[in-house]
Short mmCIF file of C-alpha atoms in Angstrom, two decimals:
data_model
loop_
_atom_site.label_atom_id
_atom_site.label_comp_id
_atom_site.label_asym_id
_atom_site.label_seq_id
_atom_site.Cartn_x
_atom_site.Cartn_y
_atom_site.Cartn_z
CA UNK A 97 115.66 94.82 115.63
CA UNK A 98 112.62 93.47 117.46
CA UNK A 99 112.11 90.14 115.84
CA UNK A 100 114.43 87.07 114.83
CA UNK A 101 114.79 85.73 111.65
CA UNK A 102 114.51 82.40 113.84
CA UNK A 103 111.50 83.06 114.59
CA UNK A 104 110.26 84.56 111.36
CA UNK A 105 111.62 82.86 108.60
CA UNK A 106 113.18 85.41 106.72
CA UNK A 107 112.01 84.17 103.34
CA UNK A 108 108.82 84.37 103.94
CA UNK A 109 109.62 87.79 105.74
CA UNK A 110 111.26 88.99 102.53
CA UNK A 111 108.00 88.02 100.31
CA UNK A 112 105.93 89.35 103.20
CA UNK A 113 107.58 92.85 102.84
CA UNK A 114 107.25 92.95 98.97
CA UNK A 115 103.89 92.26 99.26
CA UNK A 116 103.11 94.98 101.53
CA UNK A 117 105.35 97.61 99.69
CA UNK A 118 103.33 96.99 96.67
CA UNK A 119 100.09 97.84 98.40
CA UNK A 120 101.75 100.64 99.99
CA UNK A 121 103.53 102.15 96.54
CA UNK A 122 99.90 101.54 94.44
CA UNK A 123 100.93 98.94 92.46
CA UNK A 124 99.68 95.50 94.40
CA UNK A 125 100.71 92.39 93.65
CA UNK A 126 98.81 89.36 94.53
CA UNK A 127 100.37 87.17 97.24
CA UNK A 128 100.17 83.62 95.37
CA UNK A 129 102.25 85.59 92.67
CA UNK A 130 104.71 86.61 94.61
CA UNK A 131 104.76 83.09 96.09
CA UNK A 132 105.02 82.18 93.40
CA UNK A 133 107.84 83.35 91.87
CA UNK A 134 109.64 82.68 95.21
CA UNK A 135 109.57 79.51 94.56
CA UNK A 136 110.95 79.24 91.54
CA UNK A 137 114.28 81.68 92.75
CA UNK A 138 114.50 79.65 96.18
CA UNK A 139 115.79 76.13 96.60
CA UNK A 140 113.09 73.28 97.77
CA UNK A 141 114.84 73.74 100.88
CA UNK A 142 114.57 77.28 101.62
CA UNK A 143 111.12 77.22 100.02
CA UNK A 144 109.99 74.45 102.90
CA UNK A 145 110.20 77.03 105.42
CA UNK A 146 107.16 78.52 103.53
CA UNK A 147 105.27 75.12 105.37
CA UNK A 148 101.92 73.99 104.30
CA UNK A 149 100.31 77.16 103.34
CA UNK A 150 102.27 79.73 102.34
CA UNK A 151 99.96 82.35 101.45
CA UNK A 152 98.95 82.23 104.87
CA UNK A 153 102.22 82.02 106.36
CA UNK A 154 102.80 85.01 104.53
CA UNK A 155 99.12 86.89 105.38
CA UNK A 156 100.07 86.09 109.38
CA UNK A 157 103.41 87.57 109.17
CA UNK A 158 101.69 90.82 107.44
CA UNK A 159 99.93 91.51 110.58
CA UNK A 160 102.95 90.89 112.43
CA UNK A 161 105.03 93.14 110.30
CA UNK A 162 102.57 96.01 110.19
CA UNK A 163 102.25 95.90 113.95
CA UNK A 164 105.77 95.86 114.22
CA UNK A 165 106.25 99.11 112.39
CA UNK A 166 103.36 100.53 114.16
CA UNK A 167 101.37 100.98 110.37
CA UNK A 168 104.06 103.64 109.55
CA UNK A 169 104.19 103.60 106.16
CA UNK A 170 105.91 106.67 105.52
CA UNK A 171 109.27 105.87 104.88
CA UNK A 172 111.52 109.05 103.84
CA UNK A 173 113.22 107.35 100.65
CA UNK A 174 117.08 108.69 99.92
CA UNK A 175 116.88 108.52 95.85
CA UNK A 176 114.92 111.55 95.95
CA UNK A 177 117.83 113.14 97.21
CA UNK A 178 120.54 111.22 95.48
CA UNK A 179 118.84 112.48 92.53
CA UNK A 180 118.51 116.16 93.59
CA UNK A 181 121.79 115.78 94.44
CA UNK A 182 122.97 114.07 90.70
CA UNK A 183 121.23 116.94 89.03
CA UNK A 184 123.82 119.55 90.55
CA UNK A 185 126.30 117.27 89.92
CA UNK A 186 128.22 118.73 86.58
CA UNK A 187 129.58 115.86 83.88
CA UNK A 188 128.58 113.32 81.89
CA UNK A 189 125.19 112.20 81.87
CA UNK A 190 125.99 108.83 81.22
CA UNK A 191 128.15 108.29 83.70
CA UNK A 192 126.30 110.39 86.34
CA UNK A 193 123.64 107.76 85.69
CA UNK A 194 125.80 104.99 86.81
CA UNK A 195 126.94 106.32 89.37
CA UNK A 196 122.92 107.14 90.78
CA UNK A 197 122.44 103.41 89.95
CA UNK A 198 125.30 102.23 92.16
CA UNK A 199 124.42 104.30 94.81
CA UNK B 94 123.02 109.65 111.62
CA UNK B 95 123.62 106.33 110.55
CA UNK B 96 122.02 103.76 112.53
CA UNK B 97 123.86 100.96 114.82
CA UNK B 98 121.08 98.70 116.10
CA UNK B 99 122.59 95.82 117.91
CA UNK B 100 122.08 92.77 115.89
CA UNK B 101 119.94 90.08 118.07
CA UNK B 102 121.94 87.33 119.45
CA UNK B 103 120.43 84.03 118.00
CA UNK B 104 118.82 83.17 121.46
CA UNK B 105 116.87 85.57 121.07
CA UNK B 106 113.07 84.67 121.04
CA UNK B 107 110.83 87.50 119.77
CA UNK B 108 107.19 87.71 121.62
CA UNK B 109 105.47 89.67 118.89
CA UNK B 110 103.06 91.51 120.72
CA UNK B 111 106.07 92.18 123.29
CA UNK B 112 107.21 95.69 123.40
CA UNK B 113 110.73 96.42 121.90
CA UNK B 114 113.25 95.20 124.53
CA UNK B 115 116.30 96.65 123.05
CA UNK B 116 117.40 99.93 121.96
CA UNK B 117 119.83 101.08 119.50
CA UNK B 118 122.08 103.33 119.33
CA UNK B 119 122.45 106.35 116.72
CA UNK B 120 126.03 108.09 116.40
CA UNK B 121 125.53 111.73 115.45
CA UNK B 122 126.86 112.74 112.81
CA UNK B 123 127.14 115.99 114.21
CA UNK B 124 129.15 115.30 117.33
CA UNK B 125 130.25 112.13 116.31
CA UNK B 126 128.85 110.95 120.06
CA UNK B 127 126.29 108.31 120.50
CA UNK B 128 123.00 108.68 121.20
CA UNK B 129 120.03 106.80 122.33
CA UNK B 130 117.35 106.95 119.46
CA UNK B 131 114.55 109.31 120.47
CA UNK B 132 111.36 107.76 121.37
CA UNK B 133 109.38 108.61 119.10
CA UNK B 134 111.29 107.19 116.11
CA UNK B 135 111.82 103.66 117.96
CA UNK B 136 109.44 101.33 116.55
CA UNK B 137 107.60 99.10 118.95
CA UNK B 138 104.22 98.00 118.84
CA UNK B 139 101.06 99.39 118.22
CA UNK B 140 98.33 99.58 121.08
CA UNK B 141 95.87 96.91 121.96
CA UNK B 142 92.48 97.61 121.15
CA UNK B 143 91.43 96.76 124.90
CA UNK B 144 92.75 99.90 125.38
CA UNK B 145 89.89 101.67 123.63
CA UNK B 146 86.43 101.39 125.45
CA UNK B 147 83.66 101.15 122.71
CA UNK B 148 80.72 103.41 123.62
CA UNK B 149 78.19 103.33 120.51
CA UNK B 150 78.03 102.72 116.99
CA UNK B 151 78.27 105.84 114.85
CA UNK B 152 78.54 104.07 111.45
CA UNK B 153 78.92 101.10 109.09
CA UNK B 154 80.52 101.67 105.11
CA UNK B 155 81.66 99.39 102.99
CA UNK B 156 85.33 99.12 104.32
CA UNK B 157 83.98 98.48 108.05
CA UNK B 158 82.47 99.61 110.92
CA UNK B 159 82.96 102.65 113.41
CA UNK B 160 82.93 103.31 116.53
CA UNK B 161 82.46 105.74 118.72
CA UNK B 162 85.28 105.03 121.83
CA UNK B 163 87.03 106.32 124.82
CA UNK B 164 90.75 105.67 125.38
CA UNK B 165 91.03 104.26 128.68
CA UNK B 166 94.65 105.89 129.42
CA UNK B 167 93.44 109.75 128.79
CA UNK B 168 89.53 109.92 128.36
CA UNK B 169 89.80 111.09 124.81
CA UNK B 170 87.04 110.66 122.95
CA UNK B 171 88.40 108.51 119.57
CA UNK B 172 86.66 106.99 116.70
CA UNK B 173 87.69 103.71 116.40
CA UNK B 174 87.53 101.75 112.57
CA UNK B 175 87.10 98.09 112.78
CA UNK B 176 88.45 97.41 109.31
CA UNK B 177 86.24 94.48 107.38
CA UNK B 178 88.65 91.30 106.62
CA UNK B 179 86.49 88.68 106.35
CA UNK B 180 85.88 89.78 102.35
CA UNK B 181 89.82 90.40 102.09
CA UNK B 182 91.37 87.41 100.52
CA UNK B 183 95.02 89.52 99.55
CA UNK B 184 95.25 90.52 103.54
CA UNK B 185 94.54 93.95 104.85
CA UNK B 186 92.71 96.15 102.06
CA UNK B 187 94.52 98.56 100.30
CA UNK B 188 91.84 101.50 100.91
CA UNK B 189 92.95 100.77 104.46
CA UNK B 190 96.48 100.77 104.23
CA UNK B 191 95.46 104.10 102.28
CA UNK B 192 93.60 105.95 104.78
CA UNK B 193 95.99 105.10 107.62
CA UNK B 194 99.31 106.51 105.03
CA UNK B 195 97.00 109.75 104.64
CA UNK B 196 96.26 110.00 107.94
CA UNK B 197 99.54 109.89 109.57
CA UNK B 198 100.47 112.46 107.25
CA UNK B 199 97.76 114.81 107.97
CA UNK B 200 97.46 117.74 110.51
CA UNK B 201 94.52 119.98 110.07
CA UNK B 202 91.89 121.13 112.43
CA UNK B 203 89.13 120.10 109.83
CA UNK B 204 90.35 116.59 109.37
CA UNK B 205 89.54 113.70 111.53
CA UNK B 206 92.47 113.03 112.54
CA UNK B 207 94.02 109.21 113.64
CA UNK B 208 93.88 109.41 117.35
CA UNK B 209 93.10 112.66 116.43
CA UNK B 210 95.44 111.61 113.33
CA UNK B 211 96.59 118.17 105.82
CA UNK B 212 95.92 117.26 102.99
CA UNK B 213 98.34 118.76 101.27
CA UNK B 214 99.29 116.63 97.64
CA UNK B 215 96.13 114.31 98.01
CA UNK B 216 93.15 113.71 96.55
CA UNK B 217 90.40 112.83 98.86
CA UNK B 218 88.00 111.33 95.89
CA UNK B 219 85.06 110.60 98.68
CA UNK B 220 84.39 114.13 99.77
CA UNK B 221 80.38 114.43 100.73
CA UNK B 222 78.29 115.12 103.65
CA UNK B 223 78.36 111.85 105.16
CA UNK B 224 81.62 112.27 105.66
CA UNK B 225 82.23 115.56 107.22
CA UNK B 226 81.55 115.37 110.98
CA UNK B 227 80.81 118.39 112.69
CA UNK B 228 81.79 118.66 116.41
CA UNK B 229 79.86 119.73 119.35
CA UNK B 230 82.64 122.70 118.80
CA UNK B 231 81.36 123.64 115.76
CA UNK B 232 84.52 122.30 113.85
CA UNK B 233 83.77 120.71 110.66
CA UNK B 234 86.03 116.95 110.39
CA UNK B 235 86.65 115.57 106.81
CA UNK B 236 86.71 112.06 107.24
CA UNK B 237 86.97 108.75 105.88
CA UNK B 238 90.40 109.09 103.24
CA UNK B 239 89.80 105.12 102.40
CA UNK B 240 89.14 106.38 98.84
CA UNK B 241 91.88 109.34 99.19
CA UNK B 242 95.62 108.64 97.18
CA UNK B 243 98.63 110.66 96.95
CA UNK B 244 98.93 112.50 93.98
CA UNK B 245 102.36 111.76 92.11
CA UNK B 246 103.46 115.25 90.82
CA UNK B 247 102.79 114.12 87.29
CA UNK B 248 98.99 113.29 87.57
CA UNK B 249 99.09 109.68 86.78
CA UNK B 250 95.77 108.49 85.45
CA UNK B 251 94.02 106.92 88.83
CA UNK B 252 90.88 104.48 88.60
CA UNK B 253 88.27 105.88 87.46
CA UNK B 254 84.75 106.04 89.82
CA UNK B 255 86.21 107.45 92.91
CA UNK B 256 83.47 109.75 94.46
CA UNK B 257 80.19 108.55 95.82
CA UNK B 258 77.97 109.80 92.19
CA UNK B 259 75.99 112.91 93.84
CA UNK B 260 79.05 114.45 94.63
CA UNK B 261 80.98 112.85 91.38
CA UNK B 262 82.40 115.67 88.67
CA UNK B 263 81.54 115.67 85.10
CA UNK B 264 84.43 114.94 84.15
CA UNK B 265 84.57 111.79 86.29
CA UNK B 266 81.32 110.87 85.20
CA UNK B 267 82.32 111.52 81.35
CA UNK B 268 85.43 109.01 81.92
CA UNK B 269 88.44 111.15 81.67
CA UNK B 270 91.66 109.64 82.13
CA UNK B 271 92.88 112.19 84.67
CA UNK B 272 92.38 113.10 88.35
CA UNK B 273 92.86 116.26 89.85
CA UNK B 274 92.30 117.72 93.37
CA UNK B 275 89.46 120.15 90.97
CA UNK B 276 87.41 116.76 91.52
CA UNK B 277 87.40 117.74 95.05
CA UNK B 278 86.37 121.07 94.42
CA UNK B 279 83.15 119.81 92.05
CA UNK B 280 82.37 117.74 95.37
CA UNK B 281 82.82 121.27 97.55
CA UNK B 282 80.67 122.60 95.33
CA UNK B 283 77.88 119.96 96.12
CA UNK B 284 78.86 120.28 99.44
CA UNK B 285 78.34 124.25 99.35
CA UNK B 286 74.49 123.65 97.18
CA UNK B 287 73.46 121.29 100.11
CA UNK B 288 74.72 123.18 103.04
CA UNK B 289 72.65 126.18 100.69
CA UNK B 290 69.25 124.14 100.11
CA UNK B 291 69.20 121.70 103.03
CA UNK B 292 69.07 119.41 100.63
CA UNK B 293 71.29 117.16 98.00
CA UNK B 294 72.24 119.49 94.94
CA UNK B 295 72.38 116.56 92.59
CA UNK B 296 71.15 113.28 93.95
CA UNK B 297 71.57 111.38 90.67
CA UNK B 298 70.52 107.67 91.31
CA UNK B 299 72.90 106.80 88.04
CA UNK B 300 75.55 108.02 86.00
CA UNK B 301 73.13 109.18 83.40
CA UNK B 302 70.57 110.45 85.66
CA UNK B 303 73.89 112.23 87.03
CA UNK B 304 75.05 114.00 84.22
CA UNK B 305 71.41 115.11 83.24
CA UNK B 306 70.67 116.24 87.04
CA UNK B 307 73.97 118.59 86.32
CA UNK B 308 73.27 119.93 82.72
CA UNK B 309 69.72 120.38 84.12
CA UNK B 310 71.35 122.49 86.32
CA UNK B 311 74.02 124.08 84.29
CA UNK B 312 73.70 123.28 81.27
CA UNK B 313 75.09 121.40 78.11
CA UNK B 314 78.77 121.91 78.27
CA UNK B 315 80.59 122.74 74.95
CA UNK B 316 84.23 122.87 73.21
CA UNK B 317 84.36 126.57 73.79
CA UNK B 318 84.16 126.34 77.49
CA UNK B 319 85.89 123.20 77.98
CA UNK B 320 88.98 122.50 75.29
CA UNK B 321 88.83 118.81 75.89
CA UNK B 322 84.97 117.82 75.99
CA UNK B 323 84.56 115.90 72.94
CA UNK B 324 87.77 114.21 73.35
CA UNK B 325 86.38 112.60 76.59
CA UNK B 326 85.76 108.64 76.15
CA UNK B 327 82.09 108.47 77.59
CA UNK B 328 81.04 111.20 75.02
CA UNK B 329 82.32 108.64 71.48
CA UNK B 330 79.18 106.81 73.04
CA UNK B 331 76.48 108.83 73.08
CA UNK B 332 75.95 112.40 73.47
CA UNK B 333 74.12 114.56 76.62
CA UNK B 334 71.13 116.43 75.93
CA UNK B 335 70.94 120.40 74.87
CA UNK B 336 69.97 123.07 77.49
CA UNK B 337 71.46 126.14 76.60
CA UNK B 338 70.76 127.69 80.53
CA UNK B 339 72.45 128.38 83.91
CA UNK B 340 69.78 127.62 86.26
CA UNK B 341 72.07 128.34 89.05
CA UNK B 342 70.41 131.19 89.73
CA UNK B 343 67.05 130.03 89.72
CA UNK B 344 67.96 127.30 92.20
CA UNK B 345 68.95 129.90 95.00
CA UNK B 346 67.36 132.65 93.94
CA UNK B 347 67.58 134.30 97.35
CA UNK B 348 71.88 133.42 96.93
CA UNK B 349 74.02 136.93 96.30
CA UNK B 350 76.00 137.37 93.33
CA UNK B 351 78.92 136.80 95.46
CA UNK B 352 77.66 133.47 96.84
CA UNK B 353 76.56 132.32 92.89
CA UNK B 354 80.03 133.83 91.77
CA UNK B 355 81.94 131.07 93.57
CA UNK B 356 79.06 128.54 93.08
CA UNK B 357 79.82 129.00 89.59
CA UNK B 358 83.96 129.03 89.66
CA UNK B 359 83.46 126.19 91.68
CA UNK B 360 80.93 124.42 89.04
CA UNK B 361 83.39 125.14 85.97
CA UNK B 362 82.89 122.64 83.49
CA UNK B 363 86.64 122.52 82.60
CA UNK B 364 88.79 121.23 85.93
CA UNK B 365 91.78 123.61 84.92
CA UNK B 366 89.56 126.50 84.96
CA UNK B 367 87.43 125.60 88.17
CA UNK B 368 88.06 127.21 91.24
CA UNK B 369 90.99 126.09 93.72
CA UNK B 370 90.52 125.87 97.31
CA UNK B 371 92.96 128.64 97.79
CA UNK B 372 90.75 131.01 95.30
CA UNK B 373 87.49 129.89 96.59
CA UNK B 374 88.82 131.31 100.04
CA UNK B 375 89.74 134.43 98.58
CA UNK B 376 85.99 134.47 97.53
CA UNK B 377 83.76 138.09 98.56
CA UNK B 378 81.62 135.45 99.38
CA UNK B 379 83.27 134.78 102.56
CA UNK B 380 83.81 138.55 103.13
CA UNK B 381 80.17 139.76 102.89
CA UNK B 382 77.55 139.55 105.22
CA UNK B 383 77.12 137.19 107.51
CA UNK B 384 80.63 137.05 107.86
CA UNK B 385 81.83 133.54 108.79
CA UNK B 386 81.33 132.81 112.56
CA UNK B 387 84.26 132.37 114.98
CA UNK B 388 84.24 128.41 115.50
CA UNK B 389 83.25 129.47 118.78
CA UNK B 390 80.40 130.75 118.29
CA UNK B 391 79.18 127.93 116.32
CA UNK B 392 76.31 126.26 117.32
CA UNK B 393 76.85 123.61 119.66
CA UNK B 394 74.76 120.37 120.72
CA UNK B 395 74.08 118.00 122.93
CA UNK B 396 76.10 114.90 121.65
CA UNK B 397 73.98 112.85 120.23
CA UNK B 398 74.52 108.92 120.55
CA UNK B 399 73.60 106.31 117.57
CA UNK B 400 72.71 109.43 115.64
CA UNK B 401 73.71 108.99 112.34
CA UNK B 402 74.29 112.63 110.00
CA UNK B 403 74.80 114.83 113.19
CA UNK B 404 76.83 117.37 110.79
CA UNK B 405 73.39 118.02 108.82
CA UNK B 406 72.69 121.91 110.02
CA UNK B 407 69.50 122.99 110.64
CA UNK B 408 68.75 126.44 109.79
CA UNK B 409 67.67 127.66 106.31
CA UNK B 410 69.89 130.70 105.79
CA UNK B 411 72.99 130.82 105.59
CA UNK B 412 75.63 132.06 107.16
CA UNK B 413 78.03 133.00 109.44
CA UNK B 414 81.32 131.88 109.52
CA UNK B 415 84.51 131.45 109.32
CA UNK B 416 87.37 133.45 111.16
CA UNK B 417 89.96 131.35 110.73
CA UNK B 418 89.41 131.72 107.19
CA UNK B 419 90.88 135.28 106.52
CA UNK B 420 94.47 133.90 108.77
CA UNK B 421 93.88 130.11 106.60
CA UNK B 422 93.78 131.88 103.72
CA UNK B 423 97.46 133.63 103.85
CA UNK B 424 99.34 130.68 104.94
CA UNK B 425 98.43 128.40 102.76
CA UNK B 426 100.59 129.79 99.87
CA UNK B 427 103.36 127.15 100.09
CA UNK B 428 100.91 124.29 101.74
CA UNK B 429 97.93 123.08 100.12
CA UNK B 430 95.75 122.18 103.41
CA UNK B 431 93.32 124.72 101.80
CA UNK B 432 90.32 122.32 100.73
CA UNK B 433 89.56 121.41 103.91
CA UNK B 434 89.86 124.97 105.35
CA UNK B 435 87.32 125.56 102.32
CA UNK B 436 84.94 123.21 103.77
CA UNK B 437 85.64 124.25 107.39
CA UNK B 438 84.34 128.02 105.88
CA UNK B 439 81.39 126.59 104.21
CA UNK B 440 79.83 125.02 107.03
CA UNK B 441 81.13 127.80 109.12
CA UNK B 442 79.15 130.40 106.97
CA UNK B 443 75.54 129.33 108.49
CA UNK B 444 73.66 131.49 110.96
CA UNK B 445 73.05 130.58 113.98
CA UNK B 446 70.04 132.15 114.99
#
């Protein structure tokens, strides 16, 4: 925990994050999209912590972010496990797939 | 080890470019004790670039400039990559983002490496001679992975004109869906022709001009040698030109079979028949006179500053290389470093008069 949400607004820190993780995982999305859509889940209220120009609220707090996780990118994901792990897992494929999808 | 970071009190006011102030605390699963988190999987932030002192240019592409620098802290000698955002309207460039992911990830003595940052699942897709730096050690550096991408075990189809054209396989240039690491291996093979002639192998100035240059060379690739040639998209369009010869030969006439033999596996029309890194190593070529030098005995030189292309050797014939090859070569069953150990034999296997 380095930074506060009080500090960062953690809406914009939440549509900062996606945005990155789609450059990082290949499959971009374009900021004003994701701003978009944003503000149509988020209440005017939330969405005013956004201020006057969200896209760049949102391209500051990528520097930020990236610096804060010292552009280390490679994040060891679990569900390649949990699914290793599901395949040895004898029973009902149905229901092993719920349970993957909970986990 | 699950982690317990302390949540921050609501007081707290974050300085960004502060370094982390608190630590958290892992309990081991092991002991079932806590522990501090090791240092080296705290984040915190990343150096300032006053750190760095820049001491000359050494070259400008399209994603930005680079430096040549000295870290202030240790001496080391670093190149340093001022990354182009004025152009960037979506924030830092994903080719960036790329190269620093590959980077991280990489550990090879013939890779450039991020502070001195293997390619083991990756595609490099802008492998040329530009971009292999030789050092005054004689150790060849691949560098530059803006262009390189992880390949998903299923080869997902990628975009399509990766690989600056001279060094761009046929099947590239003919538009196929699919992108393999054998697009690397076309570009080795480029790589191996120049290092051979002192000169490009196929300096195509377009796509056509390309795909001429390399049936010129080879000649006009058919169903029989490669399954899915007239499936390719490019070819519904129009169709290449007929030239029923290998010229290989002709071209480096004074090359042994051995050397043409990999030239060859290495120019196979059909990716799933041309040569892997790990079978070009395994090459006679690399066991025959002049053997492959010890890196040590490579030739060194004065470091040149503002130089441009200092990896360009000098001398006509070839060879001498590569020791590290035959030891490379066994290892690399499991990993899959072995492209750039390829390159690091080519260049290797040069005399040095």
């Amino acid at each position: 925990m380095f930074h506060s949400f009080k500090t960062f607004p953690r809406y914009i820190t939440a549509c900062c994050c996606l945005f990155l993780a789609g450059k990082v995982e290949e499959t971009p999305k374009k900021c004003k999209d994701i701003i978009k859509v944003a503000k149509t889940l988020l209440t005017d209220q939330k969405f005013s912590t956004f201020g006057e120009d969200p896209k760049e609220e949102v391209m500051t707090l990528e520097r930020i972010l990236l610096q804060t996780i010292k552009f280390d990118l490679q994040v060891e994901h679990p569900y390649g496990y949990l699914l290793k792990y599901a395949k040895c897992l004898k029973g009902e494929r149905a229901k092993l797939q719920k349970m993957v999808q909970m986990a | 080890m699950s982690q317990n970071s302390e949540k921050p009190s609501s007081q707290d006011v974050a300085d960004p470019t502060g370094p982390a102030a608190r630590k958290g605390v892992l309990i081991s699963f092991r002991t079932g004790k806590t522990m501090e988190i090791p240092e080296k999987d705290i984040l915190g932030r990343c150096r300032f670039v006053g750190e760095f002192e820049k001491l000359n240019r050494i070259g400008e592409g399209t994603y930005g400039i680079v430096y040549r620098a000295k870290d202030k802290l240790n001496g080391n000698i670093v190149a340093l990559k001022k990354v182009r955002m004025d152009v960037e309207k979506d924030g830092l460039p994903l080719s960036g983002l790329r190269e620093i992911q590959v980077l991280m990830a990489c550990r090879h003595e013939n890779i450039v490496q991020l502070k001195e940052v293997l390619v083991g699942r990756s595609l490099e897709r802008d492998l040329k001679v530009s971009n292999l730096l030789l050092t005054d050690k004689g150790c060849v550096k691949i560098a530059d992975f803006g262009l390189a991408r992880w390949l998903g075990a299923p080869a997902r189809s990628a975009t399509p004109r990766v690989v600056t054209l001279w060094y761009r396989a046929p099947e590239l240039l003919l538009q196929s869906p699919k992108q393999t690491p054998a697009l690397d291996m076309w570009a080795a093979g480029c790589i191996l022709g120049e290092l051979l002639a002192n000169k490009p192998l196929l300096p195509g100035r377009t796509e056509i001009e390309q795909l001429e240059l390399i049936v010129d060379l080879l000649g006009t690739p058919s169903d029989a040698i490669w399954p899915e040639f007239s499936t390719l998209p490019a070819l519904q369009n129009f169709t290449l030109k007929q030239q029923p010869y290998n010229n290989l030969k002709q071209r480096f006439p004074w090359l042994s079979a051995a050397g043409l033999r990999l030239l060859n596996f290495l120019f196979m029309y059909d990716p799933n028949k041309r040569a892997t890194a790990e079978e070009c190593l395994q090459s006679s070529y690399f066991k025959e006179q002049p053997l492959p030098c010890d890196p040590k005995l490579m030739p060194s030189f004065p470091q040149h500053r503002n130089m441009k292309g200092q990896q360009k050797p000098t001398t006509n014939q070839l060879n001498i290389p590569l020791s590290n090859l035959n030891t490379g070569a066994n290892d690399q069953t499991n990993n899959l470093p072995a492209i750039s150990d390829l390159l690091g034999s080519l260049v290797k296997k040069r005399r040095l008069d």
